[in-house]
mmCIF file with all atom_site columns, C-alpha atoms and ligand atoms in Angstrom:
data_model
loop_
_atom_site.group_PDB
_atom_site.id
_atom_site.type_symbol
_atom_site.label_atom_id
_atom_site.label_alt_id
_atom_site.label_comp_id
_atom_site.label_asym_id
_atom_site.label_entity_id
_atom_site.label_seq_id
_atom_site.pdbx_PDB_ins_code
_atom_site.Cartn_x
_atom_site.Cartn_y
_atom_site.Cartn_z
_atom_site.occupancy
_atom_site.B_iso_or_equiv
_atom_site.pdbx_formal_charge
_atom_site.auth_seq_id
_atom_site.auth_comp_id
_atom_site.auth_asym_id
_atom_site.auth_atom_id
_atom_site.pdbx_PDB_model_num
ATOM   1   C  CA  . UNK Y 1 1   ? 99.334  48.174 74.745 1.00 97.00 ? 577  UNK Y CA  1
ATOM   2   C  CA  . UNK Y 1 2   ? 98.708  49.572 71.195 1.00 98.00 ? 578  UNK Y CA  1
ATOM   3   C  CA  . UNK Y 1 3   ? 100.150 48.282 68.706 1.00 98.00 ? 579  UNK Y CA  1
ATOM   4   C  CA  . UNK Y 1 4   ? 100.658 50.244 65.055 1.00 98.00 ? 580  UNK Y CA  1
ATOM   5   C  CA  . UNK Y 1 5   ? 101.697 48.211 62.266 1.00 98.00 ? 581  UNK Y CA  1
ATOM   6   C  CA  . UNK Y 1 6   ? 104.031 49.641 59.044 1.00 98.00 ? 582  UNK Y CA  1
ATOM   7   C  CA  . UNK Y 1 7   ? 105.528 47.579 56.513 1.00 98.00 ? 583  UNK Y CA  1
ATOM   8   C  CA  . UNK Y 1 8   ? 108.517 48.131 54.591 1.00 98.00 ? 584  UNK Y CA  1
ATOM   9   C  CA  . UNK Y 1 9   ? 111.174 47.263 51.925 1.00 97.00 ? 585  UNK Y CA  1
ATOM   10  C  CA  . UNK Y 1 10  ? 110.964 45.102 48.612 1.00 96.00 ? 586  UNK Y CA  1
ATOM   11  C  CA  . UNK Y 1 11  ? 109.969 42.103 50.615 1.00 97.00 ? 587  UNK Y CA  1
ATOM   12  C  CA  . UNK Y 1 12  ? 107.237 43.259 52.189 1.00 98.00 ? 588  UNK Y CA  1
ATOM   13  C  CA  . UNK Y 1 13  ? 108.398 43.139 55.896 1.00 98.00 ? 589  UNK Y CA  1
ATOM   14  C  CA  . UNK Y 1 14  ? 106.244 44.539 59.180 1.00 98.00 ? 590  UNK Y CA  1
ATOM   15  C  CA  . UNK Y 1 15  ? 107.701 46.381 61.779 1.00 98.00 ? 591  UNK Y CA  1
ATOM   16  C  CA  . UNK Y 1 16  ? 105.829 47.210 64.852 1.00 98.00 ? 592  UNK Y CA  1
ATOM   17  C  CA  . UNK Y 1 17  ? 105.951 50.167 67.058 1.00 98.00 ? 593  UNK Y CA  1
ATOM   18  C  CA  . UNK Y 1 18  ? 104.121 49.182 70.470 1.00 98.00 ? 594  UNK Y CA  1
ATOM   19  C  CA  . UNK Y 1 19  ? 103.482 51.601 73.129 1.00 98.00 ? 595  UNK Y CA  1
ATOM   20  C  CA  . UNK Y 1 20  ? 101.391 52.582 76.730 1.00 98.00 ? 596  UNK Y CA  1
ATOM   21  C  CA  . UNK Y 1 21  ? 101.189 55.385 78.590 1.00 98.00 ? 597  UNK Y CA  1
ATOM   22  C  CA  . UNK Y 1 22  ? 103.862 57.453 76.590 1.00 98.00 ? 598  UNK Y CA  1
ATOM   23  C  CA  . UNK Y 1 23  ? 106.517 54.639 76.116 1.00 98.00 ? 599  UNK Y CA  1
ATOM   24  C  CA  . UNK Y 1 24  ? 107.081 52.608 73.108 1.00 98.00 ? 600  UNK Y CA  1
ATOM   25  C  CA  . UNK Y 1 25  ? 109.479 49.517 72.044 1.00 98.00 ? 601  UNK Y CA  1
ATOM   26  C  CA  . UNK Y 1 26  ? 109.971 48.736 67.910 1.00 98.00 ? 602  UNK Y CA  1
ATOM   27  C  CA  . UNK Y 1 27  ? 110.383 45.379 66.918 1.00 98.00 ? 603  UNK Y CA  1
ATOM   28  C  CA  . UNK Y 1 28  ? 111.867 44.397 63.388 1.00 98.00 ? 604  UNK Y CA  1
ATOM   29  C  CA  . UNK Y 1 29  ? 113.214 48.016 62.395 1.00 98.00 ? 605  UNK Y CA  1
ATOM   30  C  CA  . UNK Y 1 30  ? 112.480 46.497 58.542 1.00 98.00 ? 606  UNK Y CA  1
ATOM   31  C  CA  . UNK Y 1 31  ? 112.919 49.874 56.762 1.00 98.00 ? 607  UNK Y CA  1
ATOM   32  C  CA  . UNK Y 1 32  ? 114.829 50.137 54.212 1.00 97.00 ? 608  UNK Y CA  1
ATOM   33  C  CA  . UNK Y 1 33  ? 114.940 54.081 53.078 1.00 97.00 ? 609  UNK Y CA  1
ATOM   34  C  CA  . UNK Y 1 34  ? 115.406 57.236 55.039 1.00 96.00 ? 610  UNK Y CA  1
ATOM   35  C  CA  . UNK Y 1 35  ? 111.919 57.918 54.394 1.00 98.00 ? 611  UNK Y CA  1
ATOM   36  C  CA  . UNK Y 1 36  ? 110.393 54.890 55.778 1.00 98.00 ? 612  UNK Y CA  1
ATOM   37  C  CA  . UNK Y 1 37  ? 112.966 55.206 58.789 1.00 98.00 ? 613  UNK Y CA  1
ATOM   38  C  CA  . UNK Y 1 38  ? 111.463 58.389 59.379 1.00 98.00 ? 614  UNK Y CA  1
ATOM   39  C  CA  . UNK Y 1 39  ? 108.076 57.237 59.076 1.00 98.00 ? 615  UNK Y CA  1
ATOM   40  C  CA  . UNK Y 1 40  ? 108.262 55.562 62.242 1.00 98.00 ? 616  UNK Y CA  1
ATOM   41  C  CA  . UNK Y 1 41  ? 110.485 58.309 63.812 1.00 98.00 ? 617  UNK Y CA  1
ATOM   42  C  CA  . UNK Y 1 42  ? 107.046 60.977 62.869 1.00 98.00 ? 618  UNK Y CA  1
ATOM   43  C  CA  . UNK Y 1 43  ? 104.750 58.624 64.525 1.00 98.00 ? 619  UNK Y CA  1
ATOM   44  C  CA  . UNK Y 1 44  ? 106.607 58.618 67.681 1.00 98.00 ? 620  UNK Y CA  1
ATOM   45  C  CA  . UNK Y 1 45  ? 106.987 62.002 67.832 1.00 98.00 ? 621  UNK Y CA  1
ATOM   46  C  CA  . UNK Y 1 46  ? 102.987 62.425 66.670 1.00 97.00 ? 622  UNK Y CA  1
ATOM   47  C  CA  . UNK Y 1 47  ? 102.534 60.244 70.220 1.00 97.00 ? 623  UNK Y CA  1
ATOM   48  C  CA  . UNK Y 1 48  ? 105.553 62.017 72.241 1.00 98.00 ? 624  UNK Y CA  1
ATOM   49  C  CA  . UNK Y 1 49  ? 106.708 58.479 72.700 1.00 98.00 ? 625  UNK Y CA  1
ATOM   50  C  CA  . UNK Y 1 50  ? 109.900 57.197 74.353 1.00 98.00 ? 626  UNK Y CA  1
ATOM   51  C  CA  . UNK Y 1 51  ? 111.766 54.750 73.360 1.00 98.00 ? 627  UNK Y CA  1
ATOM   52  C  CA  . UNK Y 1 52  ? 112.467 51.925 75.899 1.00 98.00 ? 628  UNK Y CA  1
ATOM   53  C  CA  . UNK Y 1 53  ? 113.649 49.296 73.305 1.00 98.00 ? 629  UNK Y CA  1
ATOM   54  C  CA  . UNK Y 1 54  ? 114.571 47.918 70.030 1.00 98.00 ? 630  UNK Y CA  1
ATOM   55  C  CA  . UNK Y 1 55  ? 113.455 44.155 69.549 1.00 98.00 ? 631  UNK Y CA  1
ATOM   56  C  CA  . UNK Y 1 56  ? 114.009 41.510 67.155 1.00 98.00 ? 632  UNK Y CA  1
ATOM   57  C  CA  . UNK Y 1 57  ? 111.906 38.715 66.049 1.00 98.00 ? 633  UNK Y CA  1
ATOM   58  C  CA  . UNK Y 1 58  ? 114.890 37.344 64.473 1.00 98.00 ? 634  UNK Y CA  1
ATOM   59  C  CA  . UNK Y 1 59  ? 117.697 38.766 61.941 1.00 97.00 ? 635  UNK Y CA  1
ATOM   60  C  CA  . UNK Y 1 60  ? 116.667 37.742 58.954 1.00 97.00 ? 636  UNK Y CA  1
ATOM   61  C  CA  . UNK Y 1 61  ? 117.948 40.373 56.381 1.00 96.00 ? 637  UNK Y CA  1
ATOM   62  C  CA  . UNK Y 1 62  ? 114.321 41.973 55.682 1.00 97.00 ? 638  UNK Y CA  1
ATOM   63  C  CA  . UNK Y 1 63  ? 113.624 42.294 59.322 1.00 98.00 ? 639  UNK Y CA  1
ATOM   64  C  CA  . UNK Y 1 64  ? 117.408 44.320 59.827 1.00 98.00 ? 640  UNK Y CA  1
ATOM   65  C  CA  . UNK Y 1 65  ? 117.384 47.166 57.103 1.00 97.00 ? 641  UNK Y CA  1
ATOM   66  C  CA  . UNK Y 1 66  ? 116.559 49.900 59.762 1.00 98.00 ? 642  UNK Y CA  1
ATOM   67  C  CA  . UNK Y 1 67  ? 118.178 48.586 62.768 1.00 97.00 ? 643  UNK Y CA  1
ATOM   68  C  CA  . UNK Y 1 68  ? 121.523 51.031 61.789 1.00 97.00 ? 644  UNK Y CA  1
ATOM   69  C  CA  . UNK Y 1 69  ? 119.440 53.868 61.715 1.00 97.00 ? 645  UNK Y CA  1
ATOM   70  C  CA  . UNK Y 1 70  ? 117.584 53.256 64.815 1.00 98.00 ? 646  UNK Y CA  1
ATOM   71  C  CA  . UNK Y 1 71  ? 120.905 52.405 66.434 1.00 97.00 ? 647  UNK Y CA  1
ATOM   72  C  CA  . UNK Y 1 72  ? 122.342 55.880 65.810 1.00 97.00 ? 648  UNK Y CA  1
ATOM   73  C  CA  . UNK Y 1 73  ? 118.943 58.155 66.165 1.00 97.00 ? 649  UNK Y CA  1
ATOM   74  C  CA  . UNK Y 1 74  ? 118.401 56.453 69.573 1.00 97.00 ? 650  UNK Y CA  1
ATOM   75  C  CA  . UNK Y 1 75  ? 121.767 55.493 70.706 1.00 96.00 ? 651  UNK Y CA  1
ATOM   76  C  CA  . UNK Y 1 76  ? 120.739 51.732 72.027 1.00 96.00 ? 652  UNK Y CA  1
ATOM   77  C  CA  . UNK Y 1 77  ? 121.228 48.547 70.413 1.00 97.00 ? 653  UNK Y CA  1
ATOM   78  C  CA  . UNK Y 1 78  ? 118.973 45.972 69.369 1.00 97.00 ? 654  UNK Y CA  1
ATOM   79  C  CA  . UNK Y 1 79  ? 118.102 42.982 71.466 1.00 98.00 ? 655  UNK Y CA  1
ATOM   80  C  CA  . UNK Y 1 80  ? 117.771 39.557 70.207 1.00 98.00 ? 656  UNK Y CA  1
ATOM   81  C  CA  . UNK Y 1 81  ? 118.051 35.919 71.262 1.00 98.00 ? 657  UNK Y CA  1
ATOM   82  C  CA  . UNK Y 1 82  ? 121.618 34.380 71.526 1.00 98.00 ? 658  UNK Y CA  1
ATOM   83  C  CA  . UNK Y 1 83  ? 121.442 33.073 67.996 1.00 98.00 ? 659  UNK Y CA  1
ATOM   84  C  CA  . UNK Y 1 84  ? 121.327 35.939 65.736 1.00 97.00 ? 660  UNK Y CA  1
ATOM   85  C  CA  . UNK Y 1 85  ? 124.387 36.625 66.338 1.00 97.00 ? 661  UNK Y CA  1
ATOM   86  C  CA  . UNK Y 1 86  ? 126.043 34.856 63.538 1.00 96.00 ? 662  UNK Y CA  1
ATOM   87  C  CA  . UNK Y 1 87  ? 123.242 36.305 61.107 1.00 96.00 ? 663  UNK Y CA  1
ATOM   88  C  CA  . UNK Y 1 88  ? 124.256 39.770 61.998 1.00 96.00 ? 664  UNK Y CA  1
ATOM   89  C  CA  . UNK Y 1 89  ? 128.043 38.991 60.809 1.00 96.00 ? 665  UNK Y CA  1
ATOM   90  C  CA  . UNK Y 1 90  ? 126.587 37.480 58.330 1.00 95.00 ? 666  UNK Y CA  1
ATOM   91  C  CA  . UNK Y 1 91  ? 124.056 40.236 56.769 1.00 95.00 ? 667  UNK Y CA  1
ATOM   92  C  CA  . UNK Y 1 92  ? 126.258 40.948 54.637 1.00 94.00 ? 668  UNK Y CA  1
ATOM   93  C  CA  . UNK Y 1 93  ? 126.147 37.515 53.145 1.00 93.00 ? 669  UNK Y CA  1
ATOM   94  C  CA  . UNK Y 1 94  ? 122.173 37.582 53.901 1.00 92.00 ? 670  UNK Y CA  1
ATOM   95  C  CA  . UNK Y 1 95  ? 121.655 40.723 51.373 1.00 95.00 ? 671  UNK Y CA  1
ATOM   96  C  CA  . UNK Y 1 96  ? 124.023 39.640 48.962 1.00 95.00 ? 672  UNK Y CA  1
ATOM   97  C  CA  . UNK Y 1 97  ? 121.977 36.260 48.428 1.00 92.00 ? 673  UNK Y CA  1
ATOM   98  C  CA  . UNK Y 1 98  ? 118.733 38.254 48.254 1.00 91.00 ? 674  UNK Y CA  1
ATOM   99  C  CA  . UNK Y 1 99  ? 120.489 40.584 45.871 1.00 94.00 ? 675  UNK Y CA  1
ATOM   100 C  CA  . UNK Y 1 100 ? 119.679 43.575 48.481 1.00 95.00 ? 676  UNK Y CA  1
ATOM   101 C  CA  . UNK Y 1 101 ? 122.408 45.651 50.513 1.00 94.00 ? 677  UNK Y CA  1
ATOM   102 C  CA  . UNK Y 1 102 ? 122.733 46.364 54.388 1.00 95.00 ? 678  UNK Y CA  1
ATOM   103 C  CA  . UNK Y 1 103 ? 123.771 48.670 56.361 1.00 93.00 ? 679  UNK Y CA  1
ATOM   104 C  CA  . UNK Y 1 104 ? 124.840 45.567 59.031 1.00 89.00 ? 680  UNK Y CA  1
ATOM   105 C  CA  . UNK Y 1 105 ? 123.836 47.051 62.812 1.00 91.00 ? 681  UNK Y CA  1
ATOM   106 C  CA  . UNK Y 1 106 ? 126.157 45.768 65.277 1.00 94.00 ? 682  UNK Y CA  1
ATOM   107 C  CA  . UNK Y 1 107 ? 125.938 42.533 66.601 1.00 96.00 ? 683  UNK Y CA  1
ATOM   108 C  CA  . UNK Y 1 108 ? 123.289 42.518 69.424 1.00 94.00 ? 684  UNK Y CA  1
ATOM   109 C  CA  . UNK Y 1 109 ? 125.010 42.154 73.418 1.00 94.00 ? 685  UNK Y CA  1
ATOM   110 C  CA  . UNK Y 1 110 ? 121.927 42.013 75.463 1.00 96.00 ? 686  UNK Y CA  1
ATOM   111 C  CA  . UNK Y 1 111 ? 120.500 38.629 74.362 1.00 98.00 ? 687  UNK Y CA  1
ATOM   112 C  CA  . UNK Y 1 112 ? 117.102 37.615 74.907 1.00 98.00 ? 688  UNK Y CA  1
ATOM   113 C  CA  . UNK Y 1 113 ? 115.789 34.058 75.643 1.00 98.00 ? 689  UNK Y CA  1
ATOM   114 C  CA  . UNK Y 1 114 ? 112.450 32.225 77.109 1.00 98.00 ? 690  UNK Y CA  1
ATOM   115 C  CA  . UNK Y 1 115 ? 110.737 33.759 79.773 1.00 98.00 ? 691  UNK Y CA  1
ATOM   116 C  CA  . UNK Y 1 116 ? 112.441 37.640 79.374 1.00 98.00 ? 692  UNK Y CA  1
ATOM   117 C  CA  . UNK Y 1 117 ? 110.299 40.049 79.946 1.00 98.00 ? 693  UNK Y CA  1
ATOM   118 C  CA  . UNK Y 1 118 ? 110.744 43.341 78.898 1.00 98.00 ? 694  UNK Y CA  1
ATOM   119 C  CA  . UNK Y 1 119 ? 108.666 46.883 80.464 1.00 98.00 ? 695  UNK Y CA  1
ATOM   120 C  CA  . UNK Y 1 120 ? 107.975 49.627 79.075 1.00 98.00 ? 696  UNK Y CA  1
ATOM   121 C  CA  . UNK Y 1 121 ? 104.576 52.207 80.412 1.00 98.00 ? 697  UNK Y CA  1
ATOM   122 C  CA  . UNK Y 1 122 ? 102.376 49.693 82.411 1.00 98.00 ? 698  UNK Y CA  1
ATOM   123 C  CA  . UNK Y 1 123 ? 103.196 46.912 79.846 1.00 98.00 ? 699  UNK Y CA  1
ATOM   124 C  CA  . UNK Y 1 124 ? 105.302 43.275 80.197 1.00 98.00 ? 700  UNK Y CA  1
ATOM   125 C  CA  . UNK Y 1 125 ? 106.579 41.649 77.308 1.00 98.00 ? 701  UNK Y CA  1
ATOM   126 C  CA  . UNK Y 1 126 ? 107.081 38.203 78.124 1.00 98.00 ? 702  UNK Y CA  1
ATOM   127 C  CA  . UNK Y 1 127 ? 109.643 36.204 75.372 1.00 98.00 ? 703  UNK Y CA  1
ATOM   128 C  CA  . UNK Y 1 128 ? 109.056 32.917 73.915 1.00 98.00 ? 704  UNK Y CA  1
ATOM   129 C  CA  . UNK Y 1 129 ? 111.510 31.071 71.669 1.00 98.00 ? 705  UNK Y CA  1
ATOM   130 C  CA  . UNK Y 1 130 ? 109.528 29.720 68.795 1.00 98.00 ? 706  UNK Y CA  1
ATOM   131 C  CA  . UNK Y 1 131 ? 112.344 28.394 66.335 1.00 98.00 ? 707  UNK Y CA  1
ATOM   132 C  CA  . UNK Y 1 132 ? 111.899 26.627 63.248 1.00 98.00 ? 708  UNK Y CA  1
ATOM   133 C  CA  . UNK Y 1 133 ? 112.024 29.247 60.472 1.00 98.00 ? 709  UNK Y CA  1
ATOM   134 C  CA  . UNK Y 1 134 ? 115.122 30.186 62.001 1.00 98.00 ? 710  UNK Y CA  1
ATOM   135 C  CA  . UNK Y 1 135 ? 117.106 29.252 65.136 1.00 98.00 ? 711  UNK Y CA  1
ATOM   136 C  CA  . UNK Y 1 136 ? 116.795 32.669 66.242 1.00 98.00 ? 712  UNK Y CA  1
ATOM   137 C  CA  . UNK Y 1 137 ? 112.878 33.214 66.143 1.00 98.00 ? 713  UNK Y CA  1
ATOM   138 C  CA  . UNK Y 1 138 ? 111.169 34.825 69.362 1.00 98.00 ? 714  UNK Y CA  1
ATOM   139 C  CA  . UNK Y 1 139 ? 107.910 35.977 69.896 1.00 98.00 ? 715  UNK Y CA  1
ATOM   140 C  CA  . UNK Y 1 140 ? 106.839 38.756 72.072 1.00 98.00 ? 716  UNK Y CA  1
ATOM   141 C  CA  . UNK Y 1 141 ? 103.961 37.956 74.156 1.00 98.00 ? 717  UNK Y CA  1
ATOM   142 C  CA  . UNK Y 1 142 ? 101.555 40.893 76.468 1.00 98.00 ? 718  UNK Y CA  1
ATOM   143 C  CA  . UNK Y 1 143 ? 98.874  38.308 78.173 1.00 98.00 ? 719  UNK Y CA  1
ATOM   144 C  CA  . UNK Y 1 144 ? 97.013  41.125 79.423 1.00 97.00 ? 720  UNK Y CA  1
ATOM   145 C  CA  . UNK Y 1 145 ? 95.888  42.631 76.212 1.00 98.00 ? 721  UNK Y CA  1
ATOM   146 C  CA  . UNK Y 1 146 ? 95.835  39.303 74.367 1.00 98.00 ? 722  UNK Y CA  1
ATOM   147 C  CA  . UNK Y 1 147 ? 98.156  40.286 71.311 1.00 98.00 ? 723  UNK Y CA  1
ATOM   148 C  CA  . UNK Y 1 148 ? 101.868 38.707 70.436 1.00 98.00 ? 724  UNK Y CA  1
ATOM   149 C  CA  . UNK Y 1 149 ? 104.605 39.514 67.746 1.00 98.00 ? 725  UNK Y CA  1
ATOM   150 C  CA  . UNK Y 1 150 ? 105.336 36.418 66.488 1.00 98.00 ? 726  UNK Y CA  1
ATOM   151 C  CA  . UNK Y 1 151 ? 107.851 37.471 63.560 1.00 98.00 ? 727  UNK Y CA  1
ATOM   152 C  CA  . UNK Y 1 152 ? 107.917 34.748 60.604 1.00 98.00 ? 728  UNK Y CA  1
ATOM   153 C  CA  . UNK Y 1 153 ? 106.360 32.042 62.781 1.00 98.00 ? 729  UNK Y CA  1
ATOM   154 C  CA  . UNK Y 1 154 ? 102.458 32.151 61.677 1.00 98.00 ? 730  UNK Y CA  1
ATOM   155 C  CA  . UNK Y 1 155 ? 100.800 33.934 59.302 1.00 98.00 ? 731  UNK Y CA  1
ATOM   156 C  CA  . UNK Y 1 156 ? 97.517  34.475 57.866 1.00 98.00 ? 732  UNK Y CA  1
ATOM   157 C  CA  . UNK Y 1 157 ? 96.769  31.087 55.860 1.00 98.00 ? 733  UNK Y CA  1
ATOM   158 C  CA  . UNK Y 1 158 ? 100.661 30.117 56.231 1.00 98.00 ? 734  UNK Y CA  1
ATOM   159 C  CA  . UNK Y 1 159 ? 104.021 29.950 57.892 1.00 98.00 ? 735  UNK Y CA  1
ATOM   160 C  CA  . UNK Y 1 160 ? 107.403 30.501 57.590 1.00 97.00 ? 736  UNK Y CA  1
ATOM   161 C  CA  . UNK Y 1 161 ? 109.189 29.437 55.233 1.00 96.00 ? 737  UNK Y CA  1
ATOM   162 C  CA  . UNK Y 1 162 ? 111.747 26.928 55.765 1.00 96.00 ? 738  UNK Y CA  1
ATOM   163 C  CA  . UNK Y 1 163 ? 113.507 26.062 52.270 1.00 91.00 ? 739  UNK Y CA  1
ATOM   164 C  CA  . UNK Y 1 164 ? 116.391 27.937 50.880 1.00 87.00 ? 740  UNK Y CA  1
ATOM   165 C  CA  . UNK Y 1 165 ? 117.473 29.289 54.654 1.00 89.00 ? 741  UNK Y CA  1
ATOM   166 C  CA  . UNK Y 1 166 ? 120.157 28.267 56.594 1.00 87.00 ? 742  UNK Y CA  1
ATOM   167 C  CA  . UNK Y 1 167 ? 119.158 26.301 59.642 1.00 93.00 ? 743  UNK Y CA  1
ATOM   168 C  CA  . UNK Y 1 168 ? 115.480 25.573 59.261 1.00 95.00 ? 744  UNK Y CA  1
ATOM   169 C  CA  . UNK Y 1 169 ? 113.360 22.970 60.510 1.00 96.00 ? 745  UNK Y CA  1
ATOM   170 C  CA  . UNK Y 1 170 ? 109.671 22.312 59.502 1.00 96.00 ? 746  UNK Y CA  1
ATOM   171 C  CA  . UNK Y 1 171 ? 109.482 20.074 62.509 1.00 95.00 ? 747  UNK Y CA  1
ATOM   172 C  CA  . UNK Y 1 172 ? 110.758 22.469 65.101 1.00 97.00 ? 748  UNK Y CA  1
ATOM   173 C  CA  . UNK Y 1 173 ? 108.657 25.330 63.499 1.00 97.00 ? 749  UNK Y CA  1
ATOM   174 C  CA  . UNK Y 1 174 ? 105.249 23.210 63.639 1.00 97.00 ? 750  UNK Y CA  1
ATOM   175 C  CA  . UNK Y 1 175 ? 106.005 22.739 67.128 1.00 97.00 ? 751  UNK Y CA  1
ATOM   176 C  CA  . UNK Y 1 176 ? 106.646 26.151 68.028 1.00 98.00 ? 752  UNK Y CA  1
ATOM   177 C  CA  . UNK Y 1 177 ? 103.454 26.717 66.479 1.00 98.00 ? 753  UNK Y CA  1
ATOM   178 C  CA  . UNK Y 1 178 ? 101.243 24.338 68.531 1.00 97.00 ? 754  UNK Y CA  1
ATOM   179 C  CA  . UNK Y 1 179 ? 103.376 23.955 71.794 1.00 98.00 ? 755  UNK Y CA  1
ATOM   180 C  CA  . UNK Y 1 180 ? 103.734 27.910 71.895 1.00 98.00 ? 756  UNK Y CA  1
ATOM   181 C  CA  . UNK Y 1 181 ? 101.132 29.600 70.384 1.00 98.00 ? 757  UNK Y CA  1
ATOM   182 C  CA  . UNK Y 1 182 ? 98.055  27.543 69.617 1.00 98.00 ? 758  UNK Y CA  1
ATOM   183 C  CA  . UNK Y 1 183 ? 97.958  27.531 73.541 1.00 98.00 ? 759  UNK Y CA  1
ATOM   184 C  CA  . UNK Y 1 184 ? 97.778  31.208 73.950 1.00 98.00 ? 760  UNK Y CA  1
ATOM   185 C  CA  . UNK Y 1 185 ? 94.529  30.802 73.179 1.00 98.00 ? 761  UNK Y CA  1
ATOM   186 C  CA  . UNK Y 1 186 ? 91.655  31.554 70.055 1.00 98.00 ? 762  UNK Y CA  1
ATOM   187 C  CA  . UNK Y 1 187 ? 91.321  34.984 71.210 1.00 98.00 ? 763  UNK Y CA  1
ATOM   188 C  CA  . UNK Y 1 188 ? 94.944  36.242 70.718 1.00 98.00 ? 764  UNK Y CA  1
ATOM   189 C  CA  . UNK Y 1 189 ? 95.613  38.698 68.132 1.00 98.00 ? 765  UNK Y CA  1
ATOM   190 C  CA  . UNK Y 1 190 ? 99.055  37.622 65.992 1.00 98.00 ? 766  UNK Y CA  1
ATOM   191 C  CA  . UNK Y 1 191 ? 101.368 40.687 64.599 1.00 98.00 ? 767  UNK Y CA  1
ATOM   192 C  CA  . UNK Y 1 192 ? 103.339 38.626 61.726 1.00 98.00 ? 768  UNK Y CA  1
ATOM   193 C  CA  . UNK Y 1 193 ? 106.419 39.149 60.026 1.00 98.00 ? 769  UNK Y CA  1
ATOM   194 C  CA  . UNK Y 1 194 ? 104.634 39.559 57.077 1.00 98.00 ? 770  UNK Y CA  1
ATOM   195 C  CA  . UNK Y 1 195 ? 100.927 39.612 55.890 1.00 98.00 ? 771  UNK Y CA  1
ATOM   196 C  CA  . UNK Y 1 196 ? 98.010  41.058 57.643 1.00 98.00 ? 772  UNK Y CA  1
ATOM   197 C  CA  . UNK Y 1 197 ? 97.091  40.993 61.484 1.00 98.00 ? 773  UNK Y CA  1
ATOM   198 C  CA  . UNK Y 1 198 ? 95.198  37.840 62.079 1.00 98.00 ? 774  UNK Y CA  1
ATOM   199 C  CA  . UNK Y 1 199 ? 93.966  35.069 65.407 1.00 98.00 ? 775  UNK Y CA  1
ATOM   200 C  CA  . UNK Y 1 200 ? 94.930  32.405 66.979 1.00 98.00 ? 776  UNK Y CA  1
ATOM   201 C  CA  . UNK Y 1 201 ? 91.269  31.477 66.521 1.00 98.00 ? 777  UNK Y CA  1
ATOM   202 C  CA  . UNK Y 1 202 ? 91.234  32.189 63.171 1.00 98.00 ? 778  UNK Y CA  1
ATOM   203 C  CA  . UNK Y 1 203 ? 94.466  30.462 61.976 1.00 98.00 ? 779  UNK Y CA  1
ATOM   204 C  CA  . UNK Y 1 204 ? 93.216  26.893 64.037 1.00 97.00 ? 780  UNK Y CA  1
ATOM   205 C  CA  . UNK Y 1 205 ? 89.932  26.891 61.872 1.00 97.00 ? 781  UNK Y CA  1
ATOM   206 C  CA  . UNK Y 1 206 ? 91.827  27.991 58.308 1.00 97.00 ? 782  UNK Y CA  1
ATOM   207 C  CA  . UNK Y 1 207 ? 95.337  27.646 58.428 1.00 98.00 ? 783  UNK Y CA  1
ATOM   208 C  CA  . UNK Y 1 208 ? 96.079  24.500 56.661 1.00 97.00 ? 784  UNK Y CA  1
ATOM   209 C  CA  . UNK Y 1 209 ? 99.430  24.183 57.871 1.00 97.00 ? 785  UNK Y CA  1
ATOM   210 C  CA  . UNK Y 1 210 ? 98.572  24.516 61.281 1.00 97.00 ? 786  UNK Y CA  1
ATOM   211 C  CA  . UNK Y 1 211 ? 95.518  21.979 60.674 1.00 95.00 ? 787  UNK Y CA  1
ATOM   212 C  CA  . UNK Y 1 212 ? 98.784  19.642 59.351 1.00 92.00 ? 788  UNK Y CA  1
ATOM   213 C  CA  . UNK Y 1 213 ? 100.630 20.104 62.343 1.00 92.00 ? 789  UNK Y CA  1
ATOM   214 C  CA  . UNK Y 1 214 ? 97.281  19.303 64.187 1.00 93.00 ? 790  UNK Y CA  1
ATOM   215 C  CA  . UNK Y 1 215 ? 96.827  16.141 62.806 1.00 90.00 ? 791  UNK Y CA  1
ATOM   216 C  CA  . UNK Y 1 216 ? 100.026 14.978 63.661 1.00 81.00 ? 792  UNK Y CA  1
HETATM 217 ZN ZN1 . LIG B 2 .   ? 112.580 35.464 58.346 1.00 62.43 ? 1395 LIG B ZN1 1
HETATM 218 ZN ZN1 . LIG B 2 .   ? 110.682 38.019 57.017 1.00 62.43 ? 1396 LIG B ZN1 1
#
């Protein structure tokens, strides 16, 4: 699976296109203008890629801008665990407290939980649910290749946040964090929400929130 990183919109947000042997998924559509929309729409057609699926890592409103677009070019909807639902009525709400506007996608109908998988070329996705910075957060895992899109779980030298957003919980997020990915192993490669490409490996030795969690 390859895996090619943009990010997008005032608050900095990755979105991932991932793709094998001609077909591609995108997780977090998190552009915001037609141009960056269509910066992802260029690279697919650069790779004559397919789309299989759009993916969420949750619905937090920096991670949603593009879904809309998406939506319409590719005539699918987005899939997301059971629990965004309410933050997709609620974008709305979402942008106006970030003092940002949305074009709200519809509210996903295909719901995805732990243990999904999803296909696309020769590649399995396997879901985990790894809440905490929201009720809603999944990561996508492909064991083969070692590499997982873990949304606003871990980052380089952090984590999500969880102040100032609705249904949070440091507890549940540090144990998403070392019941669900610290055992993936050192030699995973993490896609966050935010922030450069990092490891497992790496974030164990450096990451002093995970060291927290460790010592716990
Ligand atoms: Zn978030
Ligand atoms: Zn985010």
């Amino acid at each position: 699976m390859q895996v090619e990183p943009f990010t997008f919109n005032p608050f900095m947000t990755n979105c991932y296109l991932c793709h094998d042997q001609g077909e591609a998924v995108l997780i977090d559509a998190s552009c915001k203008t037609e141009a960056e929309c269509e910066s992802v729409v260029a690279l697919l057609e650069e790779h004559d890629l397919t789309i299989r699926d759009l993916l969420l890592t949750h619905a937090h409103v920096d991670h949603i801008f593009g879904c809309r677009f998406f939506e319409e070019r590719f005539d699918r909807q987005f899939k997301a665990h059971e629990a965004t639902v309410p933050f997709i009525e609620r974008a709305d709400e979402q942008a106006t407290a970030f003092g940002v506007d949305v074009d709200p996608p519809s509210v996903p109908a295909t719901h995805l939980a732990e243990g999904d998988t999803i296909s696309f070329g020769d590649t399995t996705l396997e879901v985990l649910h790894t809440p905490g910075h929201s009720p809603d957060s999944i990561t996508f895992v492909h064991r083969a290749s070692q590499q997982a899109i873990t949304g606003d779980v871990l980052f380089q030298n952090s984590i999500g946040r969880t102040q100032g957003l609705p249904e949070t919980s440091r507890t549940q997020l540090l144990d998403s964090i070392t019941e669900k990915l610290l055992p993936l192993g050192d030699d995973f490669t993490i896609y966050p929400g935010h922030g450069p490409t990092t490891t497992i490996g790496r974030e164990r030795a450096q990451n002093p929130f995970v060291q927290e969690a460790l010592r716990q």
